[in-house]
Amino acid sequence: MPTDPQAYRPAAALLDLGPSFWDPVEAADFPDTRLRFRNQAAAREVGLDSLDDAEWVQAFGRFAPLPGTLPQPLALRYHGHQFRSYNPEIGDGRGFTFAQMRSRDGRLMDLGTKGSGQTPYSRFGDGRLTLKGGVREILATEMLEALNVPTSRTLSLIETGEELVRGDEPSPTRSAVLVRLSHGHIRIGTFQRLAYHQDADGMRALVRYVLERLYGEEADDPIRLLDHVVARTATLGARYMAAGFVHGVLNSDNINVTGESFDYGPWRFAATWDPAFTAAYFDHAGLYAFGRQPEAIHWDVMQLAASLRLVAESDPLIASLEGFAARYQAAIADAMLWRLGVVPREAAEDRALVQAVERALRSTGVPLDRFFFDVFGGGLPDGYGAEWEAVRGALAPYGPRKQRDHGYWQGAPCSMLIDEVEAIWAPIAAEDDWSALHAKVAAVRAMGEALA
C-alpha cells in the first residue's frame, strides 16, 4: 500500500454531498486479473507509484479499498442530453468512483473506473469494457496529454478473463477494467438531474462542492461557477481543434465541469483539417463533427446555465454564456500558436495567423501532423508552395517558443490515426503481443517532451 505520507494524501470529499448523489456498489468478481498497463508517471502524482504489481492488481482489479479514502465504490447519479435528446435514465452504468486524493499540485483527484461491473444504471448493459476499448483509451489519453489537451489520464488497464459479445466489433472479444485519474467526475448532467427533480438544496450543495473542492474557492455563487465552466470548456474546445481531435460523443453527460476531457468511445484524430469529419459511425447528421465541436460544447454549457436557473437569476447566467465566443477565440489563438511552436504577439496578429493557417490547411488538405511538425518554431519549409504565402507572411514576425533540439525533431511526425490504432491492436488480438502499444506510448511521450 502507499508508503509516502507526504505524496499520498487521501480524501473522501464526495461523502460531503450525501447519499442522494450516488449509490454504493460493488465491483464485479472477475475470473482473472492480468495487469496490462500501469501509468507510473500518473501514479507518482498521487503517491501510488510505490505499489508493487500484486498490490496494484488488488487495488485496481479487485478494488480493495485504498487507505483513508472512500470506504466503498460509488456510482454517481446524473442525467443528460444524448444527441440533443434528454435522458433521465442514465448514470454510472459500467463504472464508479472508488477513491479520491490530492495530487502533488493540490488538486482533488478521483479514481474512476470503466468496465467494473453493473450498477443500478446499467439498464440492459453488462457493465463491462472490451480490452480493445481499454487500449484505445490509453492511446487517446496519452496523445491528448502530449498535445496539451486537458484530459483524464489512464492509470491502469487490467485484463479480466471474460468473453464479451458486442454488435460493433468481432465477438466474442476480451474484457478489461480501466482506471482513470481525473480532476473530478461532476458532469453538466449532474446538475441537469437536480434541475429535473427541482432539488434546489441539492443544487446549492453541488455548486458549493464544485467551487470549493474542484476550483479551490470558498464560495457558493452559481454565476461564478458558470463563469469557470464557460472559460474551461471554451479552452477545451479550442485545444480539441488544435490537436485535430474528434471526441465523437459530446453529450452533456460527457462534459466535466472542470473542463477536462474524458470518457473516450468512438474518438478519432483527423488526418486533415476537415470540419465535416466525424468519429462516431452513428453520428449520421454530423452533430459532433470536427468543426462543430466548439458549438456542441457551447450548447452543453447552455444546459448547465438552464439548470442553474433553479438557484440563480437568468440575466447574469445569460451574460456569462455570452462570453463563450470571445473566450473561445482567445483560446483557439493560444492553442494554435502553442502547436505552431511560436510566442504569441498582439491579439489581432495572432488571430490573423490562425485564420491563415486554417484556410490553408482546409484548402490544401495537407496532413495536420506533417504540417505542425514541419512548421514548429515558425519556419515554414520551402516545399510549401504559393497557396501558403499568406501563412508564410503571417508567421514572419513570430519567434520560436522552444528550439527544435529534442531528438523527436530528427524523426517523423507522431500521429494517432485510425489505421495506426488498428495496427497496434492487431498483434494484441492475434498473438498477445503488446510491444507495439508500449512503443507507441513511448513515442507519444517523447513528442510531448519535445512540445512541452
PDB file of C-alpha atoms in Angstrom, residues 35 48 51 68 70 86 99-100 121 125 136-137 171 245 254 300 305-306 334 339 375 378 436:
ATOM      1  CA  LEU A  35      -2.006  -6.336 -15.416  1.00  0.00           C
ATOM      2  CA  LEU A  48       0.569   5.435  -5.687  1.00  0.00           C
ATOM      3  CA  LEU A  51       2.602  -0.163  -5.092  1.00  0.00           C
ATOM      4  CA  GLY A  68      -8.106   6.789   4.176  1.00  0.00           C
ATOM      5  CA  LEU A  70     -13.884   6.261   0.190  1.00  0.00           C
ATOM      6  CA  TYR A  86     -32.898  14.410 -22.822  1.00  0.00           C
ATOM      7  CA  ALA A  99     -11.112   6.804  -4.292  1.00  0.00           C
ATOM      8  CA  GLN A 100     -10.156  10.468  -4.011  1.00  0.00           C
ATOM      9  CA  TYR A 121     -27.862   2.470 -14.060  1.00  0.00           C
ATOM     10  CA  GLY A 125     -25.737  -3.393 -20.425  1.00  0.00           C
ATOM     11  CA  ARG A 136      -7.974   2.765 -27.358  1.00  0.00           C
ATOM     12  CA  GLU A 137      -8.477   4.859 -24.216  1.00  0.00           C
ATOM     13  CA  SER A 171     -17.178 -11.205 -30.884  1.00  0.00           C
ATOM     14  CA  PHE A 245      -9.148  15.582 -32.234  1.00  0.00           C
ATOM     15  CA  ASN A 254     -19.738  13.654 -21.087  1.00  0.00           C
ATOM     16  CA  ASP A 300     -23.979  21.707 -23.473  1.00  0.00           C
ATOM     17  CA  ALA A 305     -26.983  27.538 -17.348  1.00  0.00           C
ATOM     18  CA  ALA A 306     -30.587  26.410 -17.778  1.00  0.00           C
ATOM     19  CA  ASP A 334      -3.364  30.333 -27.786  1.00  0.00           C
ATOM     20  CA  ARG A 339       1.010  23.861 -31.628  1.00  0.00           C
ATOM     21  CA  VAL A 375       6.338  24.440 -39.032  1.00  0.00           C
ATOM     22  CA  GLY A 378       7.826  29.337 -37.033  1.00  0.00           C
ATOM     23  CA  ALA A 436       3.572  -2.026 -30.457  1.00  0.00           C
TER      24      ALA A 436
END
